[in-house]
Tab-separated table of C-alpha atoms and ligand atoms in Angstrom:
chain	number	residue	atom	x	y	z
A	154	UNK	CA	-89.984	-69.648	95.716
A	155	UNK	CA	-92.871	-68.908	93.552
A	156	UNK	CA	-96.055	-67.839	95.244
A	157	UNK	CA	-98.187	-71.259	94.490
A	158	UNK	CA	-95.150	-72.789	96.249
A	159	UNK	CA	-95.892	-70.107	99.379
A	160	UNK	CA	-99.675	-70.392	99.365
A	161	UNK	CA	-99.042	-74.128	99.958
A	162	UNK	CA	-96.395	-73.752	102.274
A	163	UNK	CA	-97.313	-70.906	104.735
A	164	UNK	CA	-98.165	-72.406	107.988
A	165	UNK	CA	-98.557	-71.718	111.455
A	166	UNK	CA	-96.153	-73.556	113.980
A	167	UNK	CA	-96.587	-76.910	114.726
A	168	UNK	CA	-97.993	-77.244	117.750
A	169	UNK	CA	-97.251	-80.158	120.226
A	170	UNK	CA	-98.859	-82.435	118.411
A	171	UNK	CA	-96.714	-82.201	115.328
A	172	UNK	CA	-99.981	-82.102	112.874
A	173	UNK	CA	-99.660	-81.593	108.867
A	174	UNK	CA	-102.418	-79.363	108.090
A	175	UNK	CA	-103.042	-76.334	109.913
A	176	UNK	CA	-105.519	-76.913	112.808
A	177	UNK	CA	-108.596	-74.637	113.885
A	178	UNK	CA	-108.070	-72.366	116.540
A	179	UNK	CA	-111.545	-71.801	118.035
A	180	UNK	CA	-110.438	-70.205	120.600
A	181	UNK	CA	-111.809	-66.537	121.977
A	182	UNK	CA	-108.880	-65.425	124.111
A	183	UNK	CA	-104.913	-66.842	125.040
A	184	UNK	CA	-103.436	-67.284	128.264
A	185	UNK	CA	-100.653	-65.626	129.810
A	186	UNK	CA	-97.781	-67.518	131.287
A	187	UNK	CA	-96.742	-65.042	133.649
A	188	UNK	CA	-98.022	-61.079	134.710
A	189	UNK	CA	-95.071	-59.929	133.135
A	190	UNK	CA	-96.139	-61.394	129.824
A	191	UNK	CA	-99.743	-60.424	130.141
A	192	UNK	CA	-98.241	-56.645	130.447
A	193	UNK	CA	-95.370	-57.059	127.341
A	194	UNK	CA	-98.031	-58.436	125.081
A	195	UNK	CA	-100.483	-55.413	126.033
A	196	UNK	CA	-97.534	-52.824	126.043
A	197	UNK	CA	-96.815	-54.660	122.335
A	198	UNK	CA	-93.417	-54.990	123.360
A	199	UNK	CA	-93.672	-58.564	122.635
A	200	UNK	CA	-96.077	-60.012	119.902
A	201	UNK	CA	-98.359	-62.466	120.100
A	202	UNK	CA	-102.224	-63.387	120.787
A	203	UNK	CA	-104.425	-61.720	123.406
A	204	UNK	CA	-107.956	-62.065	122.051
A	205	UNK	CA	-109.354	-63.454	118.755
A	206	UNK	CA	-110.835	-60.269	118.388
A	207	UNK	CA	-107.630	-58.709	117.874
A	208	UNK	CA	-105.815	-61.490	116.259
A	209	UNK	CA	-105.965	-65.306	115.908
A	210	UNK	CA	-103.678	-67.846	113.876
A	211	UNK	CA	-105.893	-69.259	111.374
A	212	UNK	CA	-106.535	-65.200	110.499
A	213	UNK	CA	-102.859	-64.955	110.306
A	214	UNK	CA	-101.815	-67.984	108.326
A	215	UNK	CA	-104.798	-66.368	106.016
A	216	UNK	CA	-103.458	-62.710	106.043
A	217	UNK	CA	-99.978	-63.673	105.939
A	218	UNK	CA	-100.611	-66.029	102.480
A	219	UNK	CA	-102.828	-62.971	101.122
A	220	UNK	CA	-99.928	-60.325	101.661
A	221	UNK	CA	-97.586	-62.783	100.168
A	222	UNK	CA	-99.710	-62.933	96.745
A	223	UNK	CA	-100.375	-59.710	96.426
A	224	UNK	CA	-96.790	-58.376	97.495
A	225	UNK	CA	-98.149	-56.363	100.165
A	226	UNK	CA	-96.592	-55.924	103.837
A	227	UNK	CA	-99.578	-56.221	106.156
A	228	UNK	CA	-102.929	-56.380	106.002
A	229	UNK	CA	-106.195	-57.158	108.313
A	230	UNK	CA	-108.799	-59.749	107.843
A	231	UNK	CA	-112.615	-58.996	108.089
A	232	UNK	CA	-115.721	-60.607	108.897
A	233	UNK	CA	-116.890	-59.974	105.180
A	234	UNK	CA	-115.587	-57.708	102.205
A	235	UNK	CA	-117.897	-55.109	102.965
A	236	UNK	CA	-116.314	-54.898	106.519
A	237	UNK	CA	-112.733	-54.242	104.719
A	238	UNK	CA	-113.760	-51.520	102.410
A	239	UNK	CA	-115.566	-50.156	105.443
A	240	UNK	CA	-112.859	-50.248	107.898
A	241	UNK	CA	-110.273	-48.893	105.071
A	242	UNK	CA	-112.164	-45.719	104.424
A	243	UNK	CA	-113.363	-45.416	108.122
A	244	UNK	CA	-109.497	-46.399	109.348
A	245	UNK	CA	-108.019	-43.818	106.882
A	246	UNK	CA	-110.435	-40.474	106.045
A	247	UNK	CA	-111.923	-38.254	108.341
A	248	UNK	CA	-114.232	-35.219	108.365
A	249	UNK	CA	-113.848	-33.128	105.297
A	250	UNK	CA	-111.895	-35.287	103.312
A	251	UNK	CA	-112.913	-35.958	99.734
A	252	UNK	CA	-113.472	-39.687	98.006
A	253	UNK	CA	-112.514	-39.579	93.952
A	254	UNK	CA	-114.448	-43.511	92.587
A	255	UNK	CA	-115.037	-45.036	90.044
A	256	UNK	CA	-118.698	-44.871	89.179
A	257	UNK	CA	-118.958	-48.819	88.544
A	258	UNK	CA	-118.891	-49.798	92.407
A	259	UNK	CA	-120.341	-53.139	94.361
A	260	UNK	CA	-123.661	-51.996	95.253
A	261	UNK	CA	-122.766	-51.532	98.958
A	262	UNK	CA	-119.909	-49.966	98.492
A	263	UNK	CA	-121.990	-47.397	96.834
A	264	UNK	CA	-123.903	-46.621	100.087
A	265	UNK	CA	-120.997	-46.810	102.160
A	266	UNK	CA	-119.723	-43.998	100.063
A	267	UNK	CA	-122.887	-42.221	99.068
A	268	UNK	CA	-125.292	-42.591	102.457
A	269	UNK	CA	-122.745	-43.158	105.315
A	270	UNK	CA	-119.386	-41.886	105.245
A	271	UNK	CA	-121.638	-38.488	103.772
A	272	UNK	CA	-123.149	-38.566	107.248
A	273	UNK	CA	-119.419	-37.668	108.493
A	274	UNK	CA	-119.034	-34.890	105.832
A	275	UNK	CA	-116.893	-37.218	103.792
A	276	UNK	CA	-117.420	-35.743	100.208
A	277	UNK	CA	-116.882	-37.523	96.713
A	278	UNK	CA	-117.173	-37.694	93.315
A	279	UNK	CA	-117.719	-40.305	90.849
A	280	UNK	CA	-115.466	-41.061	87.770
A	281	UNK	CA	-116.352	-43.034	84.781
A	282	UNK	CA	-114.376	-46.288	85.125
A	283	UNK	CA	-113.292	-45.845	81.301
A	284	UNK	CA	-112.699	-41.664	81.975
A	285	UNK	CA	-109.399	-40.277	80.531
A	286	UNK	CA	-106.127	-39.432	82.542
A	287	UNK	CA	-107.956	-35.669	82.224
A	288	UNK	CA	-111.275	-36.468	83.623
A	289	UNK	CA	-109.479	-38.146	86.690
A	290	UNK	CA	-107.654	-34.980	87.393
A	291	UNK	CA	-110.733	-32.865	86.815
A	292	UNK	CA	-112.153	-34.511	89.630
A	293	UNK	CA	-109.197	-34.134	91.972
A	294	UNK	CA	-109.675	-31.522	94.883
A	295	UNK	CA	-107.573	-30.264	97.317
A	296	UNK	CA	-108.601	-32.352	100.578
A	297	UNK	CA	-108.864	-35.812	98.257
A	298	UNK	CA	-107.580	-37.887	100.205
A	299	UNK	CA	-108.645	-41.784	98.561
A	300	UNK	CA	-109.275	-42.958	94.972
A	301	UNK	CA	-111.455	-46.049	95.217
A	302	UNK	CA	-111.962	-48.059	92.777
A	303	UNK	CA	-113.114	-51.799	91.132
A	304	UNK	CA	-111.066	-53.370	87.791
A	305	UNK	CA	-112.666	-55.202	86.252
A	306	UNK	CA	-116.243	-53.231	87.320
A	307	UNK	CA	-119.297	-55.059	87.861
A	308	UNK	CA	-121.645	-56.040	85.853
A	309	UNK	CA	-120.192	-53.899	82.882
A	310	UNK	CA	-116.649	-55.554	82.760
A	311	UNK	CA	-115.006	-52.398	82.617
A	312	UNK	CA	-111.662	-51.270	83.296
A	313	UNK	CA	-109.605	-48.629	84.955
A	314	UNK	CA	-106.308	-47.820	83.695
A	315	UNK	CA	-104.119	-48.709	87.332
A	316	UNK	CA	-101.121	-47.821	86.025
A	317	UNK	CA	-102.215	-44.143	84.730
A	318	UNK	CA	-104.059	-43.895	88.250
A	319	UNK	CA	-100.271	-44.822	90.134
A	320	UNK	CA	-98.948	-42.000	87.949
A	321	UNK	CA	-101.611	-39.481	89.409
A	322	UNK	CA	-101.120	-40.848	92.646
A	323	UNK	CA	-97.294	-39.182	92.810
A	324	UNK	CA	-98.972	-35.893	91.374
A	325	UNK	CA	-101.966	-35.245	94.197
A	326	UNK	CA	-100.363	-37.716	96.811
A	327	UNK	CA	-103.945	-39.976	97.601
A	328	UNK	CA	-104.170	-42.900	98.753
A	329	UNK	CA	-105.418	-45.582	95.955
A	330	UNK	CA	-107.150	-47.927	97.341
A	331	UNK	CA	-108.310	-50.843	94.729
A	332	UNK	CA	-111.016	-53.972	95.333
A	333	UNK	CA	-109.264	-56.513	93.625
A	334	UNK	CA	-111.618	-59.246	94.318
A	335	UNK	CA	-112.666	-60.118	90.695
A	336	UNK	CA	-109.139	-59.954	89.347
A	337	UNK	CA	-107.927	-61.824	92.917
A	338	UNK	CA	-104.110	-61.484	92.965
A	339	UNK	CA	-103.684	-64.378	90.582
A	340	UNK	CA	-104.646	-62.396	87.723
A	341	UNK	CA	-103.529	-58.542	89.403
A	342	UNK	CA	-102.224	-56.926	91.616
A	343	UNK	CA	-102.726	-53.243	92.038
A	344	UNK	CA	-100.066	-52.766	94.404
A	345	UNK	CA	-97.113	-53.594	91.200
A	346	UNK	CA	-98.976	-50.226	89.873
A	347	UNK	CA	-98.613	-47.649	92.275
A	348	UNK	CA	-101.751	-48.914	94.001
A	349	UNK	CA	-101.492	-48.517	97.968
A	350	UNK	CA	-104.741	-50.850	99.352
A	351	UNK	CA	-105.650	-53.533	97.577
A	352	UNK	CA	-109.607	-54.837	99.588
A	353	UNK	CA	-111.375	-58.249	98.639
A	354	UNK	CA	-114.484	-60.067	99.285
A	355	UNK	CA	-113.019	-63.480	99.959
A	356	UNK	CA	-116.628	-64.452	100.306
A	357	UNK	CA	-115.930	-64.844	96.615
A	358	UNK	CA	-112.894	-66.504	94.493
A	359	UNK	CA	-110.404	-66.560	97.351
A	360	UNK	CA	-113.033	-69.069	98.964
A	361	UNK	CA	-114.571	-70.014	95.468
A	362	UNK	CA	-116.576	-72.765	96.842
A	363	UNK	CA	-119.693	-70.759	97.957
A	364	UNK	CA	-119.083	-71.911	102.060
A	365	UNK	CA	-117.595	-68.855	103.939
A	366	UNK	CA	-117.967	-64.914	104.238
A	367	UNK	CA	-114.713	-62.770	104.566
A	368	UNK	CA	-112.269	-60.206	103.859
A	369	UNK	CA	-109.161	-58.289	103.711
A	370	UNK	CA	-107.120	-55.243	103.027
A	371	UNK	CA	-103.627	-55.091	102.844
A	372	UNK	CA	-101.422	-52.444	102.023
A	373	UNK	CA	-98.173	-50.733	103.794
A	374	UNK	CA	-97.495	-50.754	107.134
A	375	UNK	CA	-98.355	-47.155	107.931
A	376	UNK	CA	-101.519	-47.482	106.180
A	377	UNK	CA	-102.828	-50.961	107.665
A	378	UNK	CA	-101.585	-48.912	111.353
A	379	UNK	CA	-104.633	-46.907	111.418
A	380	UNK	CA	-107.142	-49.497	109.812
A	381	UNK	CA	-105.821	-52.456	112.363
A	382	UNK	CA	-106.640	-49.704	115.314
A	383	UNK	CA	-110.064	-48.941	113.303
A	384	UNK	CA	-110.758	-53.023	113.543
A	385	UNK	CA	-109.221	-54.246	117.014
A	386	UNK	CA	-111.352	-51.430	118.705
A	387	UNK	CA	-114.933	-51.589	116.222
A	388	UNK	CA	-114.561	-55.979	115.654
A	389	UNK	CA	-115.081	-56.594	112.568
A	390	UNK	CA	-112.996	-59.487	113.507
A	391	UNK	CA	-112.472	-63.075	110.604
A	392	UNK	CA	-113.650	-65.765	112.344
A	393	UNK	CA	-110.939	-68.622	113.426
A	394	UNK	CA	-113.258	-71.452	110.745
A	395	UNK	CA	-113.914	-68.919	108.215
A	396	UNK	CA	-109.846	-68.271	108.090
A	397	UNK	CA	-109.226	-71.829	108.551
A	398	UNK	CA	-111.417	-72.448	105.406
A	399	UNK	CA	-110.047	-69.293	103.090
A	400	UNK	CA	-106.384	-69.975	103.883
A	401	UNK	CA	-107.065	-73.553	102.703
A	402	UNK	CA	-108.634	-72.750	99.689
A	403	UNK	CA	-105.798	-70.218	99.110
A	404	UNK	CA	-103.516	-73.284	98.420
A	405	UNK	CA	-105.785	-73.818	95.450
A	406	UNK	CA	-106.805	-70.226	94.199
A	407	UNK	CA	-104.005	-70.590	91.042
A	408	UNK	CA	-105.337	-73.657	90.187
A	409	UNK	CA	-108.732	-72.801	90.426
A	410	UNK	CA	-108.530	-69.372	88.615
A	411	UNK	CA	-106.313	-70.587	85.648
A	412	UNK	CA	-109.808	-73.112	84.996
A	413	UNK	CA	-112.253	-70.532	85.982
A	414	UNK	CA	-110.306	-68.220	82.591
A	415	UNK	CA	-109.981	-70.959	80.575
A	416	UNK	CA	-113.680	-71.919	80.900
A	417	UNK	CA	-114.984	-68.301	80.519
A	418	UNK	CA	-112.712	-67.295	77.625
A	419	UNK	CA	-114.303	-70.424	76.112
A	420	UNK	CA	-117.720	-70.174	76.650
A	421	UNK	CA	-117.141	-65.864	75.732
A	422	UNK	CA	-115.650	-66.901	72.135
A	423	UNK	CA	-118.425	-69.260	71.710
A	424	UNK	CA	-121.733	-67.126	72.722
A	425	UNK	CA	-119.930	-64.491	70.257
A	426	UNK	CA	-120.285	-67.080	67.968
A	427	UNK	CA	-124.133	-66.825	68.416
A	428	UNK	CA	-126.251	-64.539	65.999
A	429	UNK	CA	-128.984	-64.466	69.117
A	430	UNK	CA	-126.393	-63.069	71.403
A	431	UNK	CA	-126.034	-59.542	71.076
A	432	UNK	CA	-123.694	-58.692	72.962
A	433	UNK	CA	-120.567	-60.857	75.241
A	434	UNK	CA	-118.400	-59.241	77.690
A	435	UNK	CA	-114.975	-60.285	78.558
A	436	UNK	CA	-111.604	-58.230	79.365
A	437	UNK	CA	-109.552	-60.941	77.408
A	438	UNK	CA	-111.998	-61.317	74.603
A	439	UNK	CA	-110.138	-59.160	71.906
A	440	UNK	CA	-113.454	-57.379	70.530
A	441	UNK	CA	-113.574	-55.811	74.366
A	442	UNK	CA	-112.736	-51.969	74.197
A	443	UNK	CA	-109.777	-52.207	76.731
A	444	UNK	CA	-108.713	-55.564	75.156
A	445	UNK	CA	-105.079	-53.508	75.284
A	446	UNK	CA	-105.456	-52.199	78.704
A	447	UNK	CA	-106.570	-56.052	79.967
A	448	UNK	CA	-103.694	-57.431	78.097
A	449	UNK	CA	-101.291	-55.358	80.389
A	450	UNK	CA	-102.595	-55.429	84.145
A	451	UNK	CA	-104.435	-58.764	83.872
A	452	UNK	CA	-103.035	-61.966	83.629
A	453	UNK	CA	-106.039	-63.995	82.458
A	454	UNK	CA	-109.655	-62.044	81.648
A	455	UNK	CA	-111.086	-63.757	85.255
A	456	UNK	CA	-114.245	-65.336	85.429
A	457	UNK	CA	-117.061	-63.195	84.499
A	458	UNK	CA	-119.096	-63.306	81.600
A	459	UNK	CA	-121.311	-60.496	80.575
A	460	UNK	CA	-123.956	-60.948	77.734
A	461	UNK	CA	-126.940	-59.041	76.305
A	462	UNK	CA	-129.736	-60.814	75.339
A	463	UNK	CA	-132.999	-59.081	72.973
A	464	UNK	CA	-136.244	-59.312	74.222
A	465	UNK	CA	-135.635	-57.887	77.592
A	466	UNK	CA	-137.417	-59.700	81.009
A	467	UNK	CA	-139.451	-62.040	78.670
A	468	UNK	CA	-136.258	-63.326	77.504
A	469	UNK	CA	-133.972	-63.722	80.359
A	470	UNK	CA	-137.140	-65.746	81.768
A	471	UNK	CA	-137.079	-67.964	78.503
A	472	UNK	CA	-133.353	-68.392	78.955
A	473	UNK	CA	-133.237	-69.113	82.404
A	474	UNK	CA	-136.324	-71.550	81.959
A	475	UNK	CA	-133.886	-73.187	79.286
A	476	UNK	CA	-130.620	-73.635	81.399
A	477	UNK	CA	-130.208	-76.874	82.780
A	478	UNK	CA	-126.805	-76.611	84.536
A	479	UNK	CA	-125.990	-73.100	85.771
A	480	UNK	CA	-127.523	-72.076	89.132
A	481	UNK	CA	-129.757	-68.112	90.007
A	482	UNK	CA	-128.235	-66.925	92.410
A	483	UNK	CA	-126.645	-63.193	92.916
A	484	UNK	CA	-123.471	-64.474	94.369
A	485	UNK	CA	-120.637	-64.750	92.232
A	486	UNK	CA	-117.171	-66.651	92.502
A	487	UNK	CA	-118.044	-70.473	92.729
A	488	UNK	CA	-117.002	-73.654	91.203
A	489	UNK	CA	-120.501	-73.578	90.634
A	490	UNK	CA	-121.441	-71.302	86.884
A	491	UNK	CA	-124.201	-69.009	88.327
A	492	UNK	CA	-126.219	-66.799	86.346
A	493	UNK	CA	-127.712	-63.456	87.489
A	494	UNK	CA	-129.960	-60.695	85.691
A	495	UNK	CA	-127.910	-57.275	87.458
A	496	UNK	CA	-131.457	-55.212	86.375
A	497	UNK	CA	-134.011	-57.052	88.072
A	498	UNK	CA	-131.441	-58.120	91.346
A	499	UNK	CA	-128.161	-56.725	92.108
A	500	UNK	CA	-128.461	-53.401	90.391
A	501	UNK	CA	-132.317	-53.511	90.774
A	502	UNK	CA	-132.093	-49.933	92.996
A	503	UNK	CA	-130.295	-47.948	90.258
A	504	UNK	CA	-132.540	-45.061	89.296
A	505	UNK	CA	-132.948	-45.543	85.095
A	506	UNK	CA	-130.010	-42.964	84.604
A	507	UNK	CA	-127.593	-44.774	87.034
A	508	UNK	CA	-128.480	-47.855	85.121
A	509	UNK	CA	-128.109	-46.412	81.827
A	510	UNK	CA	-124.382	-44.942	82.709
A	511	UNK	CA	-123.327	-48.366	83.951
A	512	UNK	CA	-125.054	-50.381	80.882
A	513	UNK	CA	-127.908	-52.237	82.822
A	514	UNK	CA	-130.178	-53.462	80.170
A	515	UNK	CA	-133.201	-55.785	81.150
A	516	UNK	CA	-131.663	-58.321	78.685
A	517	UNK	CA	-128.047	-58.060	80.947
A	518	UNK	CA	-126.963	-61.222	82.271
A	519	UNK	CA	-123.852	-61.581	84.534
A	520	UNK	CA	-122.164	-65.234	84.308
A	521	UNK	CA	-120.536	-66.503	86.783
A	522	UNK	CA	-118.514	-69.304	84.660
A	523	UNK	CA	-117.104	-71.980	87.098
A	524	UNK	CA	-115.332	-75.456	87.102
A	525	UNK	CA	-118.048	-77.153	85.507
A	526	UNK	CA	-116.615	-79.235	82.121
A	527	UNK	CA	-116.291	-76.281	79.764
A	528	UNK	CA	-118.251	-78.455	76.985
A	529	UNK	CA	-120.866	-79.277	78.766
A	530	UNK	CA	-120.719	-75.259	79.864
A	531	UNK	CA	-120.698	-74.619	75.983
A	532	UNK	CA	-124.089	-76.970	75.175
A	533	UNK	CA	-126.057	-75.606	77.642
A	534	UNK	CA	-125.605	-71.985	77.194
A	535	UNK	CA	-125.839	-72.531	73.226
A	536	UNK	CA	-129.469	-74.251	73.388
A	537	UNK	CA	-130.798	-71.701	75.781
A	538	UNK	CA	-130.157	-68.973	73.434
A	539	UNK	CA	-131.184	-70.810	70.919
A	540	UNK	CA	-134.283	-72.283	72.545
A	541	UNK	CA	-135.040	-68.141	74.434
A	542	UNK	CA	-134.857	-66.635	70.802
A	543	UNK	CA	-137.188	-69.264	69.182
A	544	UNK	CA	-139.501	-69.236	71.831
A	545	UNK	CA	-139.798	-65.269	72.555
A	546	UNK	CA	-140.170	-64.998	67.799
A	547	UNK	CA	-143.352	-67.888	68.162
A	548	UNK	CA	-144.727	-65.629	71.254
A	549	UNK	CA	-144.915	-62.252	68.906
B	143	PLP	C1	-119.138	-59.342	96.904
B	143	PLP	C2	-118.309	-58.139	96.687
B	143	PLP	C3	-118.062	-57.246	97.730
B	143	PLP	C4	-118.659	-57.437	99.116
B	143	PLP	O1	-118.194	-58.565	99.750
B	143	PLP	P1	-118.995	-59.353	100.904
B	143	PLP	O2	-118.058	-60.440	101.270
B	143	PLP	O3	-120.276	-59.813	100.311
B	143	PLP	O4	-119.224	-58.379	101.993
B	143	PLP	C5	-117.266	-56.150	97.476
B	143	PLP	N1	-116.745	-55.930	96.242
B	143	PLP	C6	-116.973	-56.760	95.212
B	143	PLP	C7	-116.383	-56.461	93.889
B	143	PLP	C8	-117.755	-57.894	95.393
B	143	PLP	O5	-118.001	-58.708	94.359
């Protein structure tokens, strides 16, 4: 069966009421029928449900249909994404160990690596997302133990090379460890190239209607071993509803991400259309510098849109003033297109350097492109370049 077929068809049991769709189990803890059971379920001789902290069956059904896209054997589900690339350092590394990542990280991921896992003398280094097979290796120590990384990066669109990165991996024997969540398996999946984690905010596409926080990890057995003992004892735990939600909304993810591509290839070609763009963004757009590299671990070029705009702050307030349909948020991921200037909000910490290195220009703006009618998409974006550039020319 092909996965859409799976991520439809993955259920729980019925229970005695023979329902259709999965039903919500908000429940804290299960019962035991006898002592004996009680003991076997705690001595993990037999499996099953103790305590929703531990595990539940709306976070299974959700875990289960997430390991089956992404090809993966087992994985644990999180409160939020930030809580899975947490628990799959803090599960995995210990004191002395050595981080290699990719410079172009989520924000918080950034302190995680920089701020708190330093506090436990957990060393690192950062690699250019776009560095050569050499640079990766130059940065390669004896006690590195991870390779974290994002593909496609955020804001900058860039890419890493997971294939060339599975190839070190048999050299220096790390554990890669990959956040998937723009791609979501749909488009990649990192474990096909050597990769061993694959992490996601599900907060974003795997939900993709703006409702629910969550996330995962999933990986091989040995590997999820330690970061399930990391999670049942520090709770990070899914919620029952927020797994009841995502594992719904898994049933649509291919449906939903094969629009969410079409759209932003779409409204990409036509802002590079635009002689008051400067600049557009997009993995599958073939003027991108790892158009190639796209073409081979991506399936589609996802559902972010990155554009440069002249005129700096003046301008993105122009534009914005000129949108009509898209919605300012920082959040990304929604049916909804939301737009979001990375230099003034999500990147707005980044010492100048640090925002140089990752391309962070005042005139940056991050689109979101979602289910909206592409035309109507199209229009709206076109006039508020149009209308920013003519406005921010009669103001000089
Ligand atoms: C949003 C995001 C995260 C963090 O996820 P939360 O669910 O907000 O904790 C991590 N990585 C990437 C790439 C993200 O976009």
């Amino acid at each position: 069966m092909k996965k859409q077929t799976k991520a439809i068809r993955t259920q729980t049991g019925k229970t005695q009421y023979r329902e259709h769709s999965t039903p919500l189990f908000l429940t804290s803890s299960f019962t035991f029928e006898s002592a004996e059971q009680g003991k076997a379920l705690f001595e993990e001789t037999e499996e099953g449900n103790i305590y929703s902290r531990f595990s539940n069956p709306n976070v299974t059904e959700f875990v289960d249909k997430v390991c089956m896209l992404e090809g993966a054997e087992e994985g644990i589900a999180t409160a939020t994404g930030m809580a899975a690339v947490f628990a799959s350092m803090a599960g995995l590394l210990q004191s002395g160990d050595h981080i290699v990542a990719c410079r172009a990280l989520f924000g918080s991921a950034h302190q995680i690596i920089t701020q708190i896992l330093a506090k436990w003398g957990i060393t690192h280094t950062y690699v250019d997302a776009t560095a050569t097979e050499a640079e990766w290796e130059a940065a390669m120590q004896p006690n590195t133990k991870m390779v974290y990384l994002e593909t496609p990066s955020n804001p900058g669109l860039e890419l890493v090379d997971l294939e060339m990165l599975g190839r070190l991996k048999q050299k220096y024997g790390f554990i890669l460890n990959v956040d998937n969540c723009f791609a979501t398996p749909i488009l990649q999946t990192p474990l096909d190239f050597g990769a061993d984690l694959s992490v996601h905010s599900a907060t974003k596409y795997m939900d993709g209607q703006g409702r629910v926080l969550g996330g995962i990890v999933v990986g091989p057995k040995e590997l999820i071993a330690p970061i399930r003992f990391f999670a049942r004892h520090t709770g990070p735990s899914l919620s029952p509803f927020n797994a009841w939600t995502l594992s719904k909304s898994l049933e649509t993810l291919e449906l939903r991400m094969e629009k969410h591509c079409s759209n932003a290839l779409r409204l990409a070609e036509a802002l590079q259309q635009h002689p008051d763009v400067q600049k557009v963004l997009y993995p599958f757009l073939p003027s991108h510098p790892q158009f190639e590299l796209a073409q081979k671990q991506m399936s589609a070029g996802g559902a972010i849109v990155t554009i440069e705009l002249e005129g700096g702050f003046e301008r993105v307030k122009a534009f914005y003033d000129a949108l009509t349909i898209p919605t300012l948020s920082s959040n990304l991921g929604d049916t909804r297109t939301i737009v979001t200037n990375p230099n003034t909000t999500t990147h707005a910490k980044l010492k100048p350097d640090e925002k140089a290195v990752l391309g962070i220009t005042p005139g940056l703006i991050r689109i979101s492109v979602g289910l909206e009618n592409v035309e109507d998409l199209i229009e709206d974006f076109t006039q508020a370049v149009t209308k920013s550039a003519e406005e921010l020319q009669a103001a000089s």
